[in-house]
XYZ file of C-alpha atoms in Angstrom:
680
model
C 35.416 28.256 89.263
C 35.074 29.491 92.817
C 32.503 27.671 94.879
C 30.648 29.147 97.818
C 30.254 26.762 100.728
C 27.069 27.206 102.724
C 26.119 25.489 105.906
C 23.117 25.557 108.185
C 23.467 27.657 111.313
C 21.502 27.574 114.552
C 19.246 30.265 113.085
C 18.277 28.074 110.107
C 14.806 26.640 110.356
C 12.737 24.172 108.380
C 9.012 24.782 108.131
C 5.880 24.197 106.124
C 6.073 25.698 102.622
C 3.803 28.753 102.517
C 4.570 30.248 99.130
C 1.551 28.953 97.187
C 1.220 25.651 95.284
C 3.947 23.151 96.078
C 6.595 23.477 93.324
C 7.676 19.874 93.926
C 4.162 18.422 93.681
C 3.571 15.946 90.828
C 1.754 17.284 87.762
C -2.028 17.159 87.839
C -3.426 13.988 86.269
C -6.005 15.120 83.719
C -6.639 11.780 82.021
C -9.734 10.942 84.071
C -11.155 14.428 83.566
C -10.577 14.343 79.813
C -12.315 10.979 79.499
C -15.317 12.188 81.484
C -15.555 15.519 79.672
C -15.269 13.857 76.268
C -17.989 11.376 77.200
C -20.316 14.170 78.325
C -19.620 16.204 75.190
C -20.590 13.246 73.059
C -23.668 12.827 75.254
C -24.833 16.257 74.164
C -23.287 18.551 76.779
C -21.427 21.622 75.674
C -17.713 21.558 76.603
C -18.382 24.306 79.140
C -21.129 22.316 80.813
C -19.152 19.067 80.643
C -16.223 20.772 82.377
C -18.462 22.188 85.086
C -20.187 18.854 85.620
C -16.875 17.071 86.154
C -15.694 19.724 88.584
C -18.998 19.298 90.412
C -18.844 15.500 90.556
C -15.111 15.139 91.069
C -13.241 11.981 90.184
C -12.827 8.532 91.641
C -10.367 9.795 94.275
C -10.981 13.521 93.958
C -13.787 15.364 95.834
C -15.716 17.758 93.636
C -17.475 21.061 94.220
C -20.679 19.287 95.250
C -18.831 17.477 98.026
C -17.353 20.739 99.295
C -20.795 22.386 99.079
C -22.275 19.493 101.091
C -19.666 20.010 103.800
C -20.413 23.742 103.850
C -24.146 23.033 104.233
C -23.475 20.539 107.044
C -21.306 23.081 108.869
C -24.005 25.747 108.543
C -26.689 23.338 109.747
C -24.497 22.427 112.705
C -24.131 26.074 113.761
C -27.861 26.832 113.614
C -29.006 23.585 115.248
C -26.417 23.557 118.048
C -26.787 27.068 119.453
C -29.370 29.441 120.865
C -29.118 33.175 121.541
C -29.789 33.171 125.286
C -26.165 32.900 126.403
C -25.612 36.402 127.757
C -28.992 36.537 129.510
C -28.344 33.114 131.028
C -24.925 34.215 132.277
C -26.490 37.331 133.823
C -29.170 35.218 135.523
C -26.506 32.964 136.993
C -24.464 35.910 138.308
C -27.617 37.502 139.687
C -28.711 34.297 141.427
C -25.221 33.839 142.857
C -25.170 37.402 144.205
C -28.619 37.040 145.785
C -27.706 33.713 147.424
C -24.511 35.179 148.869
C -26.449 38.198 150.170
C -29.134 36.022 151.800
C -26.423 33.988 153.533
C -24.767 37.148 154.819
C -28.076 38.512 156.123
C -28.750 35.258 157.949
C -25.402 35.062 159.746
C -24.830 38.777 160.482
C -25.857 38.971 164.161
C -24.943 42.673 164.404
C -27.432 43.703 161.715
C -30.583 45.467 162.902
C -33.569 43.130 162.651
C -35.669 45.734 160.876
C -32.953 46.362 158.317
C -32.549 42.591 157.874
C -36.271 42.136 157.311
C -36.461 44.992 154.787
C -33.460 43.633 152.858
C -34.893 40.122 152.782
C -38.262 41.505 151.653
C -36.581 43.367 148.767
C -34.688 40.227 147.695
C -37.836 38.089 147.957
C -39.771 40.446 145.692
C -37.225 40.950 142.896
C -38.844 41.015 139.416
C -38.519 37.879 137.268
C -36.982 39.989 134.518
C -33.179 40.063 134.824
C -33.089 43.612 133.473
C -35.638 44.845 136.019
C -33.914 42.984 138.841
C -30.524 44.481 137.953
C -32.075 47.940 137.768
C -33.755 47.555 141.175
C -30.566 46.279 142.799
C -28.553 49.171 141.380
C -29.179 51.174 144.582
C -29.233 48.231 146.973
C -26.905 48.440 149.985
C -25.082 45.120 149.778
C -24.069 43.550 153.068
C -21.944 40.813 151.450
C -18.710 41.837 149.723
C -18.872 38.652 147.660
C -22.420 39.438 146.533
C -21.454 43.018 145.633
C -18.532 41.724 143.531
C -20.778 39.289 141.659
C -23.302 42.047 140.981
C -20.585 44.323 139.629
C -19.522 41.492 137.329
C -22.901 41.815 135.609
C -22.155 45.400 134.587
C -18.643 44.467 133.554
C -19.926 41.472 131.550
C -22.483 43.609 129.730
C -19.835 46.146 128.751
C -17.413 43.505 127.522
C -20.139 41.663 125.568
C -21.361 44.870 123.910
C -17.806 45.723 122.857
C -17.110 42.138 121.769
C -20.027 42.376 119.362
C -18.261 45.187 117.496
C -14.600 44.318 118.150
C -13.784 40.599 118.259
C -11.777 39.577 121.314
C -12.741 42.500 123.546
C -14.602 40.274 126.043
C -11.395 38.450 126.871
C -9.084 41.454 126.526
C -11.059 43.555 129.022
C -11.512 40.864 131.652
C -10.432 42.339 135.004
C -10.021 45.692 133.260
C -9.175 48.797 135.277
C -10.863 52.170 135.089
C -7.938 53.370 132.958
C -8.598 50.526 130.501
C -12.241 51.508 130.235
C -11.344 55.146 129.774
C -8.991 54.166 126.918
C -11.819 52.246 125.220
C -14.152 55.228 125.576
C -11.508 57.468 124.018
C -10.988 54.995 121.161
C -14.732 54.911 120.423
C -14.941 58.704 120.371
C -11.940 58.979 118.035
C -13.333 56.237 115.791
C -16.731 57.904 115.537
C -15.088 61.239 114.707
C -13.005 59.530 111.970
C -15.962 57.753 110.372
C -18.194 60.810 110.474
C -15.477 62.900 108.819
C -15.097 60.213 106.164
C -18.865 60.236 105.646
C -18.759 63.980 105.027
C -16.262 63.393 102.210
C -13.270 64.892 103.998
C -9.725 63.686 103.367
C -9.159 61.458 106.383
C -5.759 59.991 105.440
C -3.823 61.794 108.152
C -6.625 61.327 110.691
C -6.660 57.576 109.966
C -2.885 57.303 110.415
C -3.098 59.137 113.753
C -5.964 56.894 114.839
C -4.067 53.688 114.014
C -0.906 54.950 115.708
C -2.899 55.603 118.856
C -5.377 52.691 118.868
C -3.985 50.163 116.362
C -3.563 47.474 119.039
C -7.362 47.085 119.061
C -7.435 46.149 115.338
C -5.348 42.995 114.763
C -6.445 42.800 111.104
C -4.292 45.937 110.586
C -6.363 47.809 107.969
C -4.356 49.828 105.449
C -6.890 52.634 105.013
C -10.273 53.903 106.160
C -12.185 51.759 103.670
C -10.574 48.538 104.877
C -11.339 49.556 108.450
C -14.934 50.291 107.460
C -15.350 46.944 105.702
C -14.117 45.013 108.714
C -16.222 46.928 111.233
C -19.360 46.879 109.073
C -19.204 43.121 108.473
C -19.112 42.421 112.196
C -21.693 45.079 113.070
C -24.051 43.653 110.427
C -23.583 40.185 111.938
C -24.445 41.652 115.363
C -27.584 43.201 113.887
C -28.604 39.889 112.287
C -28.152 38.228 115.667
C -30.405 40.841 117.238
C -32.972 40.316 114.468
C -32.962 36.595 115.278
C -33.820 37.085 118.948
C -37.303 37.041 120.387
C -38.880 40.364 121.263
C -38.512 39.508 124.954
C -34.783 38.855 124.554
C -34.289 42.144 122.700
C -36.184 44.112 125.343
C -34.172 42.538 128.157
C -30.833 43.261 126.479
C -31.848 46.830 125.580
C -32.657 47.525 129.221
C -29.541 45.796 130.514
C -27.271 47.588 128.023
C -27.844 50.863 129.913
C -26.020 49.265 132.873
C -22.903 48.359 130.800
C -19.823 49.456 132.724
C -22.221 51.134 135.152
C -23.436 53.941 132.840
C -25.284 54.470 129.526
C -22.264 56.237 127.984
C -20.864 53.077 126.338
C -24.168 52.240 124.659
C -24.470 55.792 123.354
C -21.031 55.559 121.712
C -21.840 52.150 120.201
C -25.173 53.384 118.840
C -23.349 56.291 117.229
C -20.876 53.823 115.679
C -23.660 51.551 114.372
C -25.403 54.487 112.724
C -22.218 55.559 110.929
C -21.508 52.026 109.715
C -25.029 51.477 108.377
C -24.850 54.801 106.548
C -21.421 54.143 105.014
C -21.990 50.449 104.177
C -25.697 50.060 103.299
C -24.906 47.049 101.111
C -24.191 44.803 104.096
C -26.971 42.457 105.214
C -28.493 44.432 108.077
C -31.943 42.853 107.863
C -31.299 39.103 107.841
C -31.779 36.580 110.614
C -31.580 32.900 111.512
C -33.586 30.453 113.566
C -31.321 29.143 116.326
C -32.922 26.197 118.143
C -29.943 24.542 119.820
C -29.140 23.989 123.462
C -25.787 25.783 123.716
C -26.292 29.424 124.626
C -24.252 32.038 122.800
C -23.059 35.263 124.324
C -23.329 38.469 122.322
C -19.704 38.396 121.152
C -19.553 34.685 120.394
C -22.959 34.837 118.751
C -21.825 37.643 116.479
C -18.857 35.484 115.494
C -21.221 32.602 114.666
C -23.343 34.888 112.498
C -20.176 35.994 110.717
C -19.335 32.324 110.175
C -22.803 31.733 108.740
C -22.314 34.651 106.338
C -18.918 33.244 105.323
C -20.497 29.831 104.714
C -23.199 31.428 102.570
C -20.502 33.142 100.509
C -18.679 29.831 100.105
C -21.899 28.102 99.086
C -22.422 30.662 96.329
C -18.802 30.370 95.164
C -19.044 26.581 95.046
C -22.343 26.671 93.145
C -20.583 28.409 90.204
C -24.086 29.386 89.069
C -23.758 33.162 88.822
C -22.743 35.074 85.707
C -18.997 35.118 85.112
C -18.276 32.517 87.799
C -14.950 30.695 87.728
C -12.813 28.416 89.853
C -10.552 31.356 90.685
C -13.472 32.791 92.708
C -13.012 30.159 95.427
C -11.667 31.768 98.604
C -9.199 29.115 99.753
C -8.346 30.852 103.019
C -12.023 31.147 103.902
C -12.520 27.461 103.120
C -9.644 26.575 105.420
C -11.065 28.706 108.252
C -14.509 27.175 108.001
C -13.803 23.572 106.955
C -10.112 23.003 107.644
C -6.938 22.613 105.590
C -8.215 19.473 103.838
C -11.004 21.458 102.185
C -8.513 24.063 100.988
C -6.346 21.299 99.526
C -9.322 19.755 97.713
C -10.429 23.101 96.274
C -6.911 24.012 95.175
C -6.649 20.634 93.418
C -9.803 21.443 91.430
C -8.421 24.867 90.499
C -5.167 23.275 89.357
C -7.100 20.659 87.389
C -9.046 23.289 85.456
C -5.826 25.194 84.744
C -4.061 21.997 83.660
C -6.904 21.193 81.274
C -6.579 24.608 79.680
C -2.777 24.480 79.592
C -2.785 20.986 78.103
C -4.156 22.352 74.847
C -7.337 20.321 75.253
C -9.664 23.034 76.520
C -9.618 26.757 75.943
C -11.869 29.734 76.546
C -13.332 31.503 73.559
C -13.697 35.249 73.146
C -17.121 35.021 74.791
C -15.587 33.375 77.885
C -17.117 29.949 77.270
C -15.018 26.807 77.447
C -14.395 24.957 74.178
C -12.665 21.815 73.042
C -9.512 22.527 71.064
C -8.674 20.806 67.763
C -6.289 18.593 69.733
C -9.168 17.400 71.911
C -11.363 16.866 68.880
C -8.687 14.674 67.319
C -8.438 12.593 70.477
C -12.196 12.118 70.650
C -12.382 11.426 66.947
C -9.784 8.665 67.173
C -11.787 6.959 69.903
C -14.967 7.146 67.836
C -13.183 5.964 64.712
C -11.914 2.904 66.574
C -15.499 2.200 67.624
C -16.613 2.491 64.001
C -13.869 0.080 62.921
C -15.012 -2.445 65.513
C -18.594 -2.230 64.305
C -17.460 -2.683 60.718
C -15.116 -5.573 61.542
C -15.546 -8.534 59.239
C -16.912 -6.371 56.420
C -15.090 -4.929 53.459
C -15.544 -1.524 55.045
C -13.246 -2.486 57.899
C -10.473 -3.352 55.482
C -11.078 -0.083 53.667
C -10.832 1.817 56.961
C -7.598 0.138 58.051
C -6.039 0.622 54.627
C -7.300 4.180 54.211
C -4.570 6.151 52.486
C -2.347 3.106 52.007
C -2.280 3.241 48.230
C -1.333 5.981 45.842
C 0.909 8.997 46.194
C 2.593 10.093 49.402
C 0.799 12.926 51.139
C 4.034 14.397 52.565
C 2.986 13.572 56.131
C 4.077 10.757 58.405
C 2.401 8.913 61.236
C 3.196 6.356 63.899
C 3.311 2.775 62.613
C 0.270 0.661 63.464
C -0.063 -3.097 63.307
C -0.927 -4.129 59.745
C 0.545 -1.042 58.044
C 2.426 -1.744 54.794
C 3.536 1.820 54.020
C 7.275 2.497 53.660
C 9.199 3.687 56.704
C 10.325 7.276 57.053
C 13.874 6.314 58.046
C 14.959 9.833 59.038
C 12.044 10.377 61.392
C 12.345 6.875 62.813
C 16.036 7.242 63.695
C 15.466 10.760 65.047
C 12.720 9.435 67.317
C 15.034 6.704 68.606
C 17.904 9.133 69.305
C 15.536 11.565 71.062
C 14.122 8.785 73.226
C 17.566 7.467 74.174
C 18.852 10.944 74.988
C 15.804 11.613 77.149
C 16.516 8.437 79.082
C 20.130 9.511 79.628
C 21.453 6.243 78.210
C 23.434 7.417 75.164
C 26.400 5.091 74.520
C 28.800 4.458 71.706
C 27.214 1.107 70.836
C 24.797 2.484 68.206
C 21.083 3.254 68.116
C 18.549 0.636 69.109
C 15.149 1.192 67.473
C 11.967 0.287 69.341
C 8.561 -0.213 67.777
C 7.286 3.109 69.146
C 10.006 4.974 67.223
C 8.824 3.829 63.788
C 7.018 6.306 61.538
C 5.662 5.521 58.073
C 4.901 7.693 55.075
C 1.233 8.504 54.736
C -0.234 8.084 51.281
C -3.580 9.071 49.893
C -5.649 7.549 47.184
C -5.317 9.222 43.834
C -9.066 9.868 43.557
C -9.971 13.020 45.496
C -13.470 13.417 46.913
C -15.479 16.499 47.743
C -17.714 15.428 50.628
C -20.776 17.148 52.093
C -22.265 15.641 55.258
C -25.725 17.097 55.878
C -26.995 16.450 59.409
C -30.503 17.225 60.600
C -30.325 19.553 63.625
C -34.059 20.038 64.077
C -35.443 19.648 67.590
C -36.920 16.220 66.847
C -33.371 14.835 66.592
C -32.753 15.759 70.219
C -36.212 14.754 71.389
C -35.883 11.258 69.951
C -32.350 10.570 71.186
C -30.605 11.035 67.834
C -28.576 14.124 68.728
C -25.588 12.290 70.172
C -25.253 9.618 67.435
C -25.394 12.423 64.863
C -22.471 14.219 66.553
C -20.483 11.017 66.945
C -20.967 10.241 63.272
C -19.813 13.677 62.125
C -16.731 13.567 64.346
C -15.761 10.048 63.223
C -16.018 11.000 59.533
C -14.150 14.250 60.119
C -11.340 12.391 61.907
C -11.041 9.814 59.124
C -10.807 12.417 56.364
C -8.514 14.806 58.262
C -6.051 12.060 59.220
C -6.185 9.515 56.372
C -7.617 11.367 53.350
C -6.216 14.855 53.660
C -6.689 15.425 49.960
C -10.466 15.156 50.351
C -12.508 18.232 51.215
C -15.272 17.769 53.812
C -17.927 20.291 54.767
C -20.353 19.762 57.628
C -23.797 21.302 57.184
C -26.410 21.389 59.921
C -29.991 22.079 58.913
C -32.935 22.945 61.123
C -35.156 25.924 60.354
C -32.269 27.090 58.191
C -28.905 25.560 57.292
C -25.338 26.575 58.084
C -21.842 25.275 57.497
C -20.197 24.306 60.783
C -16.662 23.412 61.744
C -16.328 20.279 63.839
C -15.866 22.204 67.094
C -19.080 24.152 66.480
C -21.046 21.045 65.610
C -19.789 19.092 68.608
C -20.657 21.933 70.970
C -24.023 22.649 69.315
C -26.962 22.711 71.732
C -30.409 21.602 70.639
C -32.736 24.557 70.071
C -36.505 24.461 69.909
C -37.254 25.838 66.478
C -39.669 24.585 63.855
C -38.386 23.529 60.460
C -36.281 20.999 58.535
C -34.680 23.009 55.738
C -33.161 20.394 53.417
C -33.459 22.876 50.540
C -31.024 25.323 52.171
C -28.637 22.506 53.156
C -28.508 21.233 49.558
C -27.830 24.763 48.322
C -24.772 24.948 50.597
C -23.649 21.454 49.557
C -23.847 22.322 45.852
C -21.853 25.475 46.463
C -19.194 23.308 48.123
C -19.151 20.938 45.133
C -18.753 23.841 42.689
C -15.728 25.071 44.643
C -14.044 21.714 43.925
C -14.834 21.040 40.232
C -12.164 18.343 39.760
C -13.124 16.246 42.802
C -15.716 13.485 43.067
C -18.794 14.892 44.864
C -20.093 12.709 47.711
C -23.406 13.732 49.307
C -24.354 12.152 52.655
C -27.688 13.168 54.224
C -28.710 12.210 57.791
C -32.303 13.112 58.674
C -35.347 12.001 60.640
C -37.993 14.149 58.961
C -39.417 15.409 55.693
C -38.551 18.946 54.552
C -40.847 21.500 56.178
C -39.071 24.762 55.326
C -37.212 26.345 52.430
C -35.493 29.608 51.504
C -37.593 32.130 49.623
C -36.041 34.212 46.809
C -35.767 37.156 49.213
C -33.766 35.088 51.694
C -36.474 34.622 54.318
C -37.381 31.174 55.644
C -40.772 29.696 54.750
C -42.160 27.033 57.132
C -45.232 24.847 56.942
C -46.291 21.558 58.452
C -47.414 19.214 56.951
C -44.822 19.802 54.229
C -45.864 22.229 51.530
C -45.535 20.915 47.934
C -43.568 24.086 47.202
C -41.009 23.145 49.871
C -40.724 19.657 48.391
C -40.254 21.134 44.915
C -37.453 23.435 46.082
C -35.681 20.510 47.774
C -36.026 18.284 44.690
C -34.647 21.006 42.429
C -31.506 21.387 44.551
C -31.070 17.603 44.723
C -31.294 17.477 40.928
C -28.535 20.079 40.895
C -26.375 17.776 43.005
C -26.982 14.951 40.534
C -25.963 17.143 37.596
C -22.727 17.923 39.459
C -22.083 14.165 39.614
C -22.738 13.670 43.328
C -23.034 10.140 44.677
C -25.879 10.468 47.154
C -26.715 8.392 50.213
C -29.636 9.063 52.541
C -29.469 7.846 56.127
C -33.041 7.588 57.341
C -33.556 7.666 61.108
C -36.855 6.476 62.523
C -39.764 4.430 61.205
C -42.037 7.143 59.843
C -43.738 5.737 56.755
C -44.156 9.132 55.105
C -40.452 9.885 55.536
C -39.555 6.472 54.098
C -41.667 7.066 50.985
C -40.219 10.545 50.475
C -36.581 9.479 50.859
C -37.030 6.395 48.659
C -38.458 8.539 45.873
C -35.689 11.117 46.210
C -32.999 8.408 46.097
C -34.523 6.744 43.026
C -34.675 10.101 41.281
C -30.899 10.660 41.542
C -29.732 7.036 41.536
C -28.797 7.243 45.207
C -28.844 4.827 48.084
C -30.965 4.663 51.231
C -29.618 3.261 54.501
C -31.793 2.878 57.606
C -29.283 2.127 60.373
C -29.850 1.622 64.049
C -28.591 4.615 65.984
C -25.555 2.761 67.327
C -24.556 1.839 63.764
C -25.022 5.268 62.196
C -21.293 6.122 62.319
C -20.288 2.847 60.708
C -22.920 3.301 58.002
C -21.805 6.839 57.093
C -18.074 6.026 57.153
C -18.624 2.885 55.106
C -20.665 4.779 52.539
C -17.954 7.436 52.227
C -15.209 4.858 51.740
C -17.207 3.054 49.067
C -18.328 6.215 47.263
C -14.835 7.628 46.861
C -13.783 4.480 44.933
C -15.943 5.625 42.058
C -19.477 5.194 40.739
C -18.855 1.666 39.506
C -18.282 0.278 42.977
C -20.874 2.330 44.796
C -23.667 -0.040 43.998
C -21.660 -3.262 43.931
C -23.003 -6.387 45.499
C -20.173 -6.343 48.026
C -21.170 -2.846 49.176
C -24.843 -3.776 49.272
C -23.967 -6.802 51.351
C -21.922 -4.643 53.675
C -24.925 -2.515 54.600
C -27.745 -4.888 53.772
C -27.423 -6.891 56.971
C -28.326 -5.331 60.299
C -29.400 -1.890 59.016
C -32.979 -2.531 57.980
C -32.620 -2.730 54.189
């Protein structure tokens, strides 16, 4: 195969990569974010809110949005506290004082000057108005004796012209320093052409050709290189609006002085007339810009008109960044962050930090842990739910350690027929190896390490997979969880979610032959998948509709006629609502006897279907205790009153015991398992 030899030449150059995210950068570490988001979700946050909170806080070594917002606020505070708006007037005063001093010196040393003329000139200088604008106006016709003084006075007119232009076109103050009459004439021509272009555009005319001619003739004055009239308009209007906000922020005295002085710009009022015409066109074509705002500037560093306009543009940019970083507006997203604007205002480090947060959010979505639903909200994926569930199930096992329930949990699915699935071997497993999967795992690992040899396959413990089995007795499980507002108010919302997720994880991974339904009941009841339940927000609505929840549970049992029904009810209140024959919800507090009767009838239906029932009573309400005890006695059920931290262990233990059959459900060993530490 032919090979092309390439070598670096003198024209080859190395430089900073500028093509977007570094393709050689290590992958984003999402472990810390996943842990924090999972913890917040279990603490009652929705996945969307948990994600936003982590992005706000940042990680141990990762600044978050709040840190960037703090730096934006500090930068804004620095601009407003450091500067004042007297810079141009102060510069004019200094030039005026310098000119007058030079003129006085010339009058004093000019021996050829007529004494009367000298006296009149000195009298005029001694009686100049305190107002710079009035003094400049009065000296406009003064016959200067000093060439140096005349030059300094002319600088005032030149400065005013350059400052007025710099307010509308950034950089003009510097570009027109020491400008000639031809330079000024070119600027006047540019302003006239620009005003004609914008006015034609405002009339709705097709200005494409006119714009191209304008840019060909005057494009050197617009370094941003707009592609069309609208881009040109946007750029000009943003700066003109900043100039107007600066004017709004001045005192009335400062505005009056500058208005009077502006008529002297470049020695005639023509420039100000052209600029006023331009401002009118921009305000008409871009009314959405902030033309009415202002700032209090109390610093000691004076700002000229051009520099001050730039500062007001910076303040507007910082306000935009603050809003982007708040992520508080409808439809906000990390992609809204303007990285280039961040770099301009806060430096490259801020851009790097913001890009890292954008990449983190994308990595979380791409990892299969978080996804956006059809409504745009962020949700935990089934993969994330499994990861969280495993963590909670380990916590349950630790709380049950030393009891029979712990052995049941570890051995879940270890007896009976194979389920057809395999899983990674864990310490204590006695299930048979899946030899094919085990060897395949070893070969894949060795190949990935690039260490394949002819000496055979060496199996490591992480390669081993075992056959999953499931107990022969199938169970049809209904977990009814109270989602009324009192659960959230009394701190029971999170333990309820943890319990549901732990039970769901156990059944979906170890007892796949069992059928679990999760039913939340507040004012009414509904079947929920685990993602919905985990993301469920507490809602203020009156009612605890156990009747409706039992109706849904019995429907679930009837769909599985050959399975053992297991009914688990977690609640902190008596039934206060039920479903009327027409489908509407009836609510009354204290509980209506009719509501109690409806609930009892559905519970009797569960008993007739053979359900093994366990109530998990939360709280110390005596009325609730009496009601639940009577309901449990009626159907031969069990009552458990766990502490909140032990709710998951209580529910999982009850499920494991119930699925062994009615004979063991009330055994002394089971009673002992829950009798200690859970208030029975």
